[in-house]
PDB file of C-alpha atoms in Angstrom:
ATOM      1  CA  MET A   1      23.872 -38.620 -23.332  1.00 46.00           C
ATOM      2  CA  THR A   2      20.363 -37.799 -22.176  1.00 45.00           C
ATOM      3  CA  GLY A   3      18.773 -34.372 -22.227  1.00 44.00           C
ATOM      4  CA  THR A   4      18.931 -34.180 -18.456  1.00 43.00           C
ATOM      5  CA  ASP A   5      22.752 -34.460 -18.289  1.00 48.00           C
ATOM      6  CA  ASN A   6      23.602 -32.472 -21.408  1.00 49.00           C
ATOM      7  CA  PRO A   7      26.119 -29.850 -20.232  1.00 42.00           C
ATOM      8  CA  PHE A   8      25.289 -27.629 -23.222  1.00 41.00           C
ATOM      9  CA  ARG A   9      21.591 -27.497 -22.455  1.00 44.00           C
ATOM     10  CA  ALA A  10      20.202 -24.036 -21.640  1.00 38.00           C
ATOM     11  CA  PRO A  11      19.799 -23.615 -17.879  1.00 39.00           C
ATOM     12  CA  ALA A  12      16.289 -23.897 -16.460  1.00 40.00           C
ATOM     13  CA  ALA A  13      16.820 -21.376 -13.680  1.00 36.00           C
ATOM     14  CA  ARG A  14      13.761 -19.754 -12.154  1.00 38.00           C
ATOM     15  CA  VAL A  15      15.264 -16.262 -12.206  1.00 35.00           C
ATOM     16  CA  ASP A  16      12.987 -15.119 -15.014  1.00 37.00           C
ATOM     17  CA  ASP A  17      10.037 -17.337 -14.138  1.00 36.00           C
ATOM     18  CA  PHE A  18       7.808 -14.322 -13.624  1.00 36.00           C
ATOM     19  CA  ARG A  19       4.558 -16.222 -13.479  1.00 42.00           C
ATOM     20  CA  GLU A  20       2.497 -13.738 -15.458  1.00 44.00           C
ATOM     21  CA  PRO A  21       0.361 -16.400 -17.204  1.00 41.00           C
ATOM     22  CA  SER A  22      -0.823 -17.825 -13.881  1.00 59.00           C
ATOM     23  CA  LEU A  23      -1.636 -14.330 -12.676  1.00 70.00           C
ATOM     24  CA  GLY A  24      -3.853 -13.691 -15.674  1.00 81.00           C
ATOM     25  CA  SER A  25      -3.692 -10.873 -18.188  1.00 91.00           C
ATOM     26  CA  PHE A  26      -2.386  -7.583 -16.826  1.00 94.00           C
ATOM     27  CA  LEU A  27      -4.810  -4.684 -17.340  1.00 94.00           C
ATOM     28  CA  PRO A  28      -2.945  -1.345 -17.179  1.00 93.00           C
ATOM     29  CA  GLU A  29      -6.179   0.574 -16.594  1.00 92.00           C
ATOM     30  CA  GLY A  30      -7.535  -1.897 -14.070  1.00 94.00           C
ATOM     31  CA  ARG A  31     -11.003  -3.454 -14.035  1.00 95.00           C
ATOM     32  CA  ARG A  32     -14.191  -3.102 -12.045  1.00 96.00           C
ATOM     33  CA  VAL A  33     -14.838  -5.712  -9.362  1.00 96.00           C
ATOM     34  CA  ALA A  34     -17.791  -6.385  -7.069  1.00 96.00           C
ATOM     35  CA  ALA A  35     -18.257  -4.328  -3.909  1.00 95.00           C
ATOM     36  CA  GLY A  36     -17.789  -7.479  -1.838  1.00 95.00           C
ATOM     37  CA  SER A  37     -14.211  -7.712  -3.091  1.00 97.00           C
ATOM     38  CA  GLY A  38     -13.273  -5.206  -0.401  1.00 96.00           C
ATOM     39  CA  TYR A  39     -13.985  -7.905   2.174  1.00 97.00           C
ATOM     40  CA  GLN A  40     -12.119 -10.545   0.146  1.00 97.00           C
ATOM     41  CA  TRP A  41      -8.952  -8.432   0.024  1.00 97.00           C
ATOM     42  CA  LEU A  42      -8.810  -8.500   3.801  1.00 97.00           C
ATOM     43  CA  VAL A  43      -9.519 -12.244   3.834  1.00 97.00           C
ATOM     44  CA  ASP A  44      -6.588 -12.742   1.444  1.00 97.00           C
ATOM     45  CA  GLY A  45      -4.465 -10.463   3.619  1.00 97.00           C
ATOM     46  CA  TRP A  46      -5.292 -12.607   6.640  1.00 97.00           C
ATOM     47  CA  ALA A  47      -4.298 -15.737   4.714  1.00 96.00           C
ATOM     48  CA  SER A  48      -0.930 -14.149   3.861  1.00 97.00           C
ATOM     49  CA  PHE A  49      -0.413 -13.226   7.503  1.00 97.00           C
ATOM     50  CA  ARG A  50      -1.160 -16.778   8.629  1.00 96.00           C
ATOM     51  CA  SER A  51       1.516 -18.103   6.265  1.00 95.00           C
ATOM     52  CA  ALA A  52       4.266 -16.522   8.395  1.00 96.00           C
ATOM     53  CA  PRO A  53       2.843 -14.675  11.435  1.00 97.00           C
ATOM     54  CA  GLY A  54       6.167 -14.394  13.245  1.00 96.00           C
ATOM     55  CA  THR A  55       7.933 -12.843  10.261  1.00 97.00           C
ATOM     56  CA  TRP A  56       5.018 -10.496   9.602  1.00 97.00           C
ATOM     57  CA  ILE A  57       4.988  -9.272  13.202  1.00 97.00           C
ATOM     58  CA  GLY A  58       8.771  -8.848  13.183  1.00 97.00           C
ATOM     59  CA  ILE A  59       8.603  -6.770  10.016  1.00 97.00           C
ATOM     60  CA  THR A  60       5.814  -4.637  11.485  1.00 96.00           C
ATOM     61  CA  VAL A  61       7.664  -3.983  14.747  1.00 96.00           C
ATOM     62  CA  VAL A  62      10.937  -3.061  13.023  1.00 96.00           C
ATOM     63  CA  LEU A  63       9.136  -0.811  10.539  1.00 95.00           C
ATOM     64  CA  PHE A  64       7.290   0.949  13.376  1.00 93.00           C
ATOM     65  CA  VAL A  65      10.515   1.473  15.341  1.00 93.00           C
ATOM     66  CA  LEU A  66      12.369   2.790  12.298  1.00 92.00           C
ATOM     67  CA  MET A  67       9.567   5.213  11.442  1.00 90.00           C
ATOM     68  CA  ALA A  68       9.307   6.338  15.084  1.00 89.00           C
ATOM     69  CA  ILE A  69      13.044   7.033  15.294  1.00 89.00           C
ATOM     70  CA  LEU A  70      13.060   8.944  12.014  1.00 86.00           C
ATOM     71  CA  GLY A  71       9.968  10.856  13.109  1.00 83.00           C
ATOM     72  CA  MET A  72      11.726  12.176  16.227  1.00 86.00           C
ATOM     73  CA  ILE A  73      14.686  13.648  14.330  1.00 84.00           C
ATOM     74  CA  PRO A  74      14.132  17.234  13.079  1.00 81.00           C
ATOM     75  CA  VAL A  75      14.316  17.643   9.286  1.00 77.00           C
ATOM     76  CA  VAL A  76      15.041  13.916   8.919  1.00 78.00           C
ATOM     77  CA  ASN A  77      11.443  13.240  10.003  1.00 79.00           C
ATOM     78  CA  MET A  78      10.365  14.242   6.507  1.00 76.00           C
ATOM     79  CA  ALA A  79      12.037  11.032   5.331  1.00 76.00           C
ATOM     80  CA  VAL A  80       9.156   9.108   6.911  1.00 82.00           C
ATOM     81  CA  ASN A  81       6.927  10.131   4.013  1.00 80.00           C
ATOM     82  CA  LEU A  82       9.688   9.585   1.467  1.00 88.00           C
ATOM     83  CA  LEU A  83      10.609   6.103   2.648  1.00 92.00           C
ATOM     84  CA  GLY A  84       7.084   4.869   3.299  1.00 92.00           C
ATOM     85  CA  PRO A  85       6.498   3.694  -0.311  1.00 95.00           C
ATOM     86  CA  VAL A  86       9.981   2.114  -0.369  1.00 96.00           C
ATOM     87  CA  PHE A  87       9.224  -0.080   2.646  1.00 96.00           C
ATOM     88  CA  ILE A  88       5.734  -0.850   1.335  1.00 96.00           C
ATOM     89  CA  GLY A  89       7.278  -1.796  -2.000  1.00 96.00           C
ATOM     90  CA  GLY A  90       9.551  -4.288  -0.269  1.00 97.00           C
ATOM     91  CA  ILE A  91       6.610  -5.780   1.616  1.00 97.00           C
ATOM     92  CA  ILE A  92       4.691  -6.067  -1.661  1.00 97.00           C
ATOM     93  CA  ILE A  93       7.631  -8.020  -3.098  1.00 97.00           C
ATOM     94  CA  GLY A  94       7.322 -10.283  -0.075  1.00 97.00           C
ATOM     95  CA  CYS A  95       3.632 -10.804  -0.849  1.00 97.00           C
ATOM     96  CA  ARG A  96       4.546 -11.883  -4.374  1.00 96.00           C
ATOM     97  CA  ALA A  97       7.094 -14.290  -2.874  1.00 96.00           C
ATOM     98  CA  ILE A  98       4.372 -15.817  -0.701  1.00 96.00           C
ATOM     99  CA  GLU A  99       2.186 -16.256  -3.773  1.00 94.00           C
ATOM    100  CA  ASP A 100       5.062 -17.881  -5.648  1.00 93.00           C
ATOM    101  CA  GLY A 101       5.558 -20.360  -2.814  1.00 93.00           C
ATOM    102  CA  GLU A 102       8.917 -18.936  -1.774  1.00 94.00           C
ATOM    103  CA  GLY A 103       7.684 -17.549   1.541  1.00 94.00           C
ATOM    104  CA  LEU A 104       8.107 -14.214   3.287  1.00 96.00           C
ATOM    105  CA  ARG A 105      11.538 -13.252   4.602  1.00 96.00           C
ATOM    106  CA  PHE A 106      12.495 -10.420   6.924  1.00 96.00           C
ATOM    107  CA  ALA A 107      14.839  -9.107   4.211  1.00 96.00           C
ATOM    108  CA  HIS A 108      11.791  -8.290   2.086  1.00 97.00           C
ATOM    109  CA  LEU A 109      11.227  -5.211   4.257  1.00 96.00           C
ATOM    110  CA  PHE A 110      14.297  -3.643   2.617  1.00 96.00           C
ATOM    111  CA  ALA A 111      13.809  -5.095  -0.878  1.00 96.00           C
ATOM    112  CA  GLY A 112      12.434  -1.794  -2.159  1.00 95.00           C
ATOM    113  CA  PHE A 113      15.860  -0.206  -1.743  1.00 95.00           C
ATOM    114  CA  SER A 114      17.200  -2.414  -4.555  1.00 94.00           C
ATOM    115  CA  ASN A 115      14.073  -2.501  -6.740  1.00 91.00           C
ATOM    116  CA  HIS A 116      12.943   0.694  -8.500  1.00 94.00           C
ATOM    117  CA  LEU A 117      14.146   2.844  -5.613  1.00 95.00           C
ATOM    118  CA  GLY A 118      13.931   6.052  -7.647  1.00 95.00           C
ATOM    119  CA  GLY A 119      10.298   5.531  -8.588  1.00 96.00           C
ATOM    120  CA  LEU A 120       9.292   4.613  -5.043  1.00 96.00           C
ATOM    121  CA  LEU A 121      11.093   7.635  -3.600  1.00 96.00           C
ATOM    122  CA  LEU A 122       9.372   9.886  -6.123  1.00 96.00           C
ATOM    123  CA  ILE A 123       5.997   8.522  -5.008  1.00 96.00           C
ATOM    124  CA  GLY A 124       7.009   9.408  -1.453  1.00 95.00           C
ATOM    125  CA  LEU A 125       8.115  12.891  -2.507  1.00 94.00           C
ATOM    126  CA  LEU A 126       4.888  13.595  -4.376  1.00 95.00           C
ATOM    127  CA  TYR A 127       2.937  12.284  -1.392  1.00 93.00           C
ATOM    128  CA  LEU A 128       4.878  14.593   0.932  1.00 91.00           C
ATOM    129  CA  VAL A 129       4.233  17.624  -1.298  1.00 93.00           C
ATOM    130  CA  ALA A 130       0.529  16.748  -1.443  1.00 93.00           C
ATOM    131  CA  VAL A 131       0.316  16.378   2.357  1.00 90.00           C
ATOM    132  CA  LEU A 132       1.982  19.762   2.848  1.00 90.00           C
ATOM    133  CA  ALA A 133      -0.415  21.355   0.344  1.00 91.00           C
ATOM    134  CA  ILE A 134      -3.402  19.758   2.079  1.00 89.00           C
ATOM    135  CA  GLY A 135      -2.104  21.015   5.423  1.00 87.00           C
ATOM    136  CA  LEU A 136      -1.866  24.514   3.989  1.00 89.00           C
ATOM    137  CA  VAL A 137      -5.423  24.397   2.652  1.00 84.00           C
ATOM    138  CA  PHE A 138      -6.670  22.996   5.968  1.00 82.00           C
ATOM    139  CA  GLY A 139      -4.912  25.808   7.845  1.00 83.00           C
ATOM    140  CA  ILE A 140      -6.484  28.417   5.578  1.00 85.00           C
ATOM    141  CA  VAL A 141      -9.962  26.952   6.100  1.00 77.00           C
ATOM    142  CA  VAL A 142      -9.502  26.979   9.885  1.00 77.00           C
ATOM    143  CA  ALA A 143      -8.131  30.549   9.833  1.00 80.00           C
ATOM    144  CA  VAL A 144     -10.970  31.837   7.673  1.00 78.00           C
ATOM    145  CA  GLY A 145     -13.503  30.040   9.850  1.00 73.00           C
ATOM    146  CA  ALA A 146     -11.988  31.576  12.983  1.00 71.00           C
ATOM    147  CA  ALA A 147     -12.059  35.032  11.390  1.00 75.00           C
ATOM    148  CA  VAL A 148     -15.711  34.629  10.471  1.00 71.00           C
ATOM    149  CA  GLY A 149     -16.465  33.426  13.986  1.00 62.00           C
ATOM    150  CA  GLY A 150     -15.195  36.695  15.379  1.00 59.00           C
ATOM    151  CA  ALA A 151     -13.961  36.761  18.947  1.00 52.00           C
ATOM    152  CA  ALA A 152     -15.118  33.259  19.837  1.00 55.00           C
ATOM    153  CA  PRO A 153     -12.372  31.605  21.945  1.00 55.00           C
ATOM    154  CA  GLU A 154     -12.875  28.209  20.297  1.00 62.00           C
ATOM    155  CA  PRO A 155     -13.779  27.108  16.752  1.00 62.00           C
ATOM    156  CA  THR A 156     -17.501  26.791  16.248  1.00 68.00           C
ATOM    157  CA  PHE A 157     -19.103  23.438  15.486  1.00 69.00           C
ATOM    158  CA  GLY A 158     -19.689  24.547  11.893  1.00 70.00           C
ATOM    159  CA  VAL A 159     -16.019  25.423  11.413  1.00 69.00           C
ATOM    160  CA  ILE A 160     -14.942  22.060  12.826  1.00 73.00           C
ATOM    161  CA  VAL A 161     -17.325  20.152  10.559  1.00 77.00           C
ATOM    162  CA  LEU A 162     -16.232  22.158   7.512  1.00 75.00           C
ATOM    163  CA  SER A 163     -12.554  21.626   8.312  1.00 76.00           C
ATOM    164  CA  VAL A 164     -12.966  17.865   8.730  1.00 79.00           C
ATOM    165  CA  LEU A 165     -14.992  17.708   5.505  1.00 84.00           C
ATOM    166  CA  VAL A 166     -12.337  19.614   3.542  1.00 81.00           C
ATOM    167  CA  LEU A 167      -9.592  17.432   5.021  1.00 84.00           C
ATOM    168  CA  SER A 168     -11.453  14.247   4.067  1.00 84.00           C
ATOM    169  CA  VAL A 169     -12.201  15.461   0.543  1.00 86.00           C
ATOM    170  CA  LEU A 170      -8.498  16.111   0.001  1.00 88.00           C
ATOM    171  CA  LEU A 171      -7.012  13.097   1.787  1.00 91.00           C
ATOM    172  CA  VAL A 172      -9.222  10.388   0.273  1.00 92.00           C
ATOM    173  CA  PRO A 173      -8.140  11.059  -3.356  1.00 94.00           C
ATOM    174  CA  LEU A 174      -4.530  11.145  -2.173  1.00 94.00           C
ATOM    175  CA  ALA A 175      -4.937   7.746  -0.513  1.00 94.00           C
ATOM    176  CA  MET A 176      -6.556   6.409  -3.698  1.00 95.00           C
ATOM    177  CA  ALA A 177      -3.582   7.558  -5.762  1.00 96.00           C
ATOM    178  CA  VAL A 178      -0.920   6.155  -3.444  1.00 96.00           C
ATOM    179  CA  TRP A 179      -2.564   2.878  -2.372  1.00 95.00           C
ATOM    180  CA  LEU A 180      -1.797   0.753  -5.449  1.00 97.00           C
ATOM    181  CA  ALA A 181       1.138   2.728  -6.834  1.00 97.00           C
ATOM    182  CA  PRO A 182       4.122   0.751  -5.393  1.00 97.00           C
ATOM    183  CA  PRO A 183       3.345  -2.615  -7.074  1.00 97.00           C
ATOM    184  CA  LEU A 184       2.762  -0.860 -10.410  1.00 97.00           C
ATOM    185  CA  VAL A 185       6.223   0.690 -10.193  1.00 97.00           C
ATOM    186  CA  ILE A 186       7.932  -2.497  -9.033  1.00 97.00           C
ATOM    187  CA  PHE A 187       6.279  -5.149 -11.173  1.00 96.00           C
ATOM    188  CA  HIS A 188       5.323  -3.189 -14.298  1.00 96.00           C
ATOM    189  CA  ASP A 189       7.939  -0.431 -14.603  1.00 95.00           C
ATOM    190  CA  PHE A 190       5.368   2.363 -14.336  1.00 97.00           C
ATOM    191  CA  SER A 191       6.791   5.795 -13.643  1.00 96.00           C
ATOM    192  CA  ALA A 192       5.706   7.357 -10.359  1.00 96.00           C
ATOM    193  CA  PHE A 193       3.250   9.636 -12.182  1.00 96.00           C
ATOM    194  CA  GLN A 194       1.806   6.770 -14.224  1.00 97.00           C
ATOM    195  CA  ALA A 195       1.444   4.615 -11.120  1.00 97.00           C
ATOM    196  CA  LEU A 196      -0.304   7.335  -9.119  1.00 97.00           C
ATOM    197  CA  LYS A 197      -2.684   8.050 -11.983  1.00 97.00           C
ATOM    198  CA  ALA A 198      -3.458   4.370 -12.623  1.00 97.00           C
ATOM    199  CA  SER A 199      -3.950   3.722  -8.902  1.00 97.00           C
ATOM    200  CA  PHE A 200      -6.324   6.663  -8.538  1.00 97.00           C
ATOM    201  CA  PHE A 201      -8.545   5.757 -11.490  1.00 97.00           C
ATOM    202  CA  ALA A 202      -8.535   2.028 -10.708  1.00 97.00           C
ATOM    203  CA  THR A 203      -9.602   2.785  -7.155  1.00 97.00           C
ATOM    204  CA  LEU A 204     -12.176   5.325  -8.362  1.00 96.00           C
ATOM    205  CA  ARG A 205     -13.591   2.683 -10.719  1.00 96.00           C
ATOM    206  CA  ASN A 206     -13.958   0.440  -7.668  1.00 97.00           C
ATOM    207  CA  SER A 207     -15.108   3.100  -5.227  1.00 96.00           C
ATOM    208  CA  LEU A 208     -17.788   0.853  -3.681  1.00 97.00           C
ATOM    209  CA  ALA A 209     -15.327  -1.960  -3.027  1.00 97.00           C
ATOM    210  CA  PHE A 210     -12.814   0.578  -1.694  1.00 96.00           C
ATOM    211  CA  LEU A 211     -15.517   2.007   0.604  1.00 95.00           C
ATOM    212  CA  VAL A 212     -16.364  -1.456   1.955  1.00 96.00           C
ATOM    213  CA  TYR A 213     -12.664  -2.139   2.409  1.00 97.00           C
ATOM    214  CA  GLY A 214     -12.094   1.174   4.199  1.00 95.00           C
ATOM    215  CA  LEU A 215     -15.041   0.714   6.553  1.00 95.00           C
ATOM    216  CA  LEU A 216     -13.920  -2.798   7.469  1.00 97.00           C
ATOM    217  CA  VAL A 217     -10.374  -1.556   8.138  1.00 96.00           C
ATOM    218  CA  LEU A 218     -11.824   1.225  10.310  1.00 94.00           C
ATOM    219  CA  VAL A 219     -13.856  -1.260  12.378  1.00 95.00           C
ATOM    220  CA  ALA A 220     -10.835  -3.575  12.648  1.00 95.00           C
ATOM    221  CA  ALA A 221      -8.686  -0.615  13.759  1.00 94.00           C
ATOM    222  CA  ILE A 222     -11.094   0.157  16.597  1.00 93.00           C
ATOM    223  CA  VAL A 223     -11.072  -3.479  17.722  1.00 93.00           C
ATOM    224  CA  ALA A 224      -7.277  -3.721  17.372  1.00 92.00           C
ATOM    225  CA  SER A 225      -6.843  -0.645  19.592  1.00 91.00           C
ATOM    226  CA  LEU A 226      -8.722  -2.085  22.549  1.00 85.00           C
ATOM    227  CA  PRO A 227      -6.129  -4.532  24.004  1.00 75.00           C
ATOM    228  CA  LEU A 228      -3.368  -1.933  24.513  1.00 81.00           C
ATOM    229  CA  LEU A 229      -3.001  -1.525  20.719  1.00 84.00           C
ATOM    230  CA  LEU A 230      -1.584  -5.057  20.514  1.00 88.00           C
ATOM    231  CA  GLY A 231      -4.089  -5.928  17.816  1.00 92.00           C
ATOM    232  CA  TRP A 232      -2.194  -3.638  15.454  1.00 94.00           C
ATOM    233  CA  LEU A 233       0.595  -6.213  15.338  1.00 94.00           C
ATOM    234  CA  VAL A 234      -1.867  -8.333  13.377  1.00 95.00           C
ATOM    235  CA  LEU A 235      -3.937  -5.651  11.671  1.00 96.00           C
ATOM    236  CA  LEU A 236      -1.040  -3.838  10.010  1.00 96.00           C
ATOM    237  CA  PRO A 237       0.386  -6.974   8.332  1.00 97.00           C
ATOM    238  CA  VAL A 238      -3.124  -7.907   7.172  1.00 97.00           C
ATOM    239  CA  VAL A 239      -3.607  -4.433   5.682  1.00 97.00           C
ATOM    240  CA  TYR A 240      -0.189  -4.549   3.977  1.00 96.00           C
ATOM    241  CA  ALA A 241      -0.976  -7.930   2.458  1.00 97.00           C
ATOM    242  CA  SER A 242      -4.479  -6.803   1.488  1.00 97.00           C
ATOM    243  CA  MET A 243      -2.933  -4.013  -0.587  1.00 97.00           C
ATOM    244  CA  TYR A 244      -1.303  -6.677  -2.721  1.00 97.00           C
ATOM    245  CA  ALA A 245      -4.590  -8.600  -2.938  1.00 97.00           C
ATOM    246  CA  PHE A 246      -6.323  -5.376  -3.992  1.00 97.00           C
ATOM    247  CA  TYR A 247      -3.751  -4.788  -6.745  1.00 97.00           C
ATOM    248  CA  ARG A 248      -3.945  -8.409  -7.949  1.00 96.00           C
ATOM    249  CA  ASP A 249      -7.726  -8.395  -8.105  1.00 96.00           C
ATOM    250  CA  VAL A 250      -8.096  -5.073  -9.899  1.00 97.00           C
ATOM    251  CA  PHE A 251      -5.183  -5.129 -12.357  1.00 97.00           C
ATOM    252  CA  PHE A 252      -5.402  -8.724 -13.582  1.00 95.00           C
ATOM    253  CA  GLU A 253      -8.085 -10.466 -15.604  1.00 88.00           C
ATOM    254  CA  PRO A 254      -8.678 -13.943 -14.105  1.00 77.00           C
TER     255      PRO A 254
END
């Protein structure tokens, strides 16, 4: 009897073939990469999109419709913020499947509901609380600015600039904390707090690359909005996939 037909041989199933060695060494604190990496993340995102454009567009459309429906229902609309990381987590799992050669499937959109759901929901909850707090601070700044402006019927230019500045200063760190958190929860069993902290500091360590990345996404968003917003059907999948490329580049040593 040869080794290949030995019925008592341990199975060689790929269930646990988590290809960590090929990914490189995982760095829990992340590493610093070149500023140009921000461009490369989008290039990698585009490559992922090209691997299954129809599936990517289908996922994007369904996700948009689901979020739009939830957003129109009073009280339930708060679930948009809660479920956002869950859907993103499923998409991230799909990105890993593409990398493993298994391909993206529509079912990946809902994979986060069966993989670390609690941690992903907690990220969404903390994000929601932070957004509400930022909204409160923004409202206070606008109210104080209006009070200082006296009887002026409209906010002064200075108040508008100050309000936008305060909003940006608060929203950017929040985006840095949330951006890389889902894959850390899903693939490395980080708690929501650990993932948010690691994402924030890894992104801060790569602030130049993140700035390049953000500016390129902003330019792409303007271009994507021109043909009746149809470009977003491509841009959103590329951005989703680039999040995975960002995580892979920063948290693994080649």
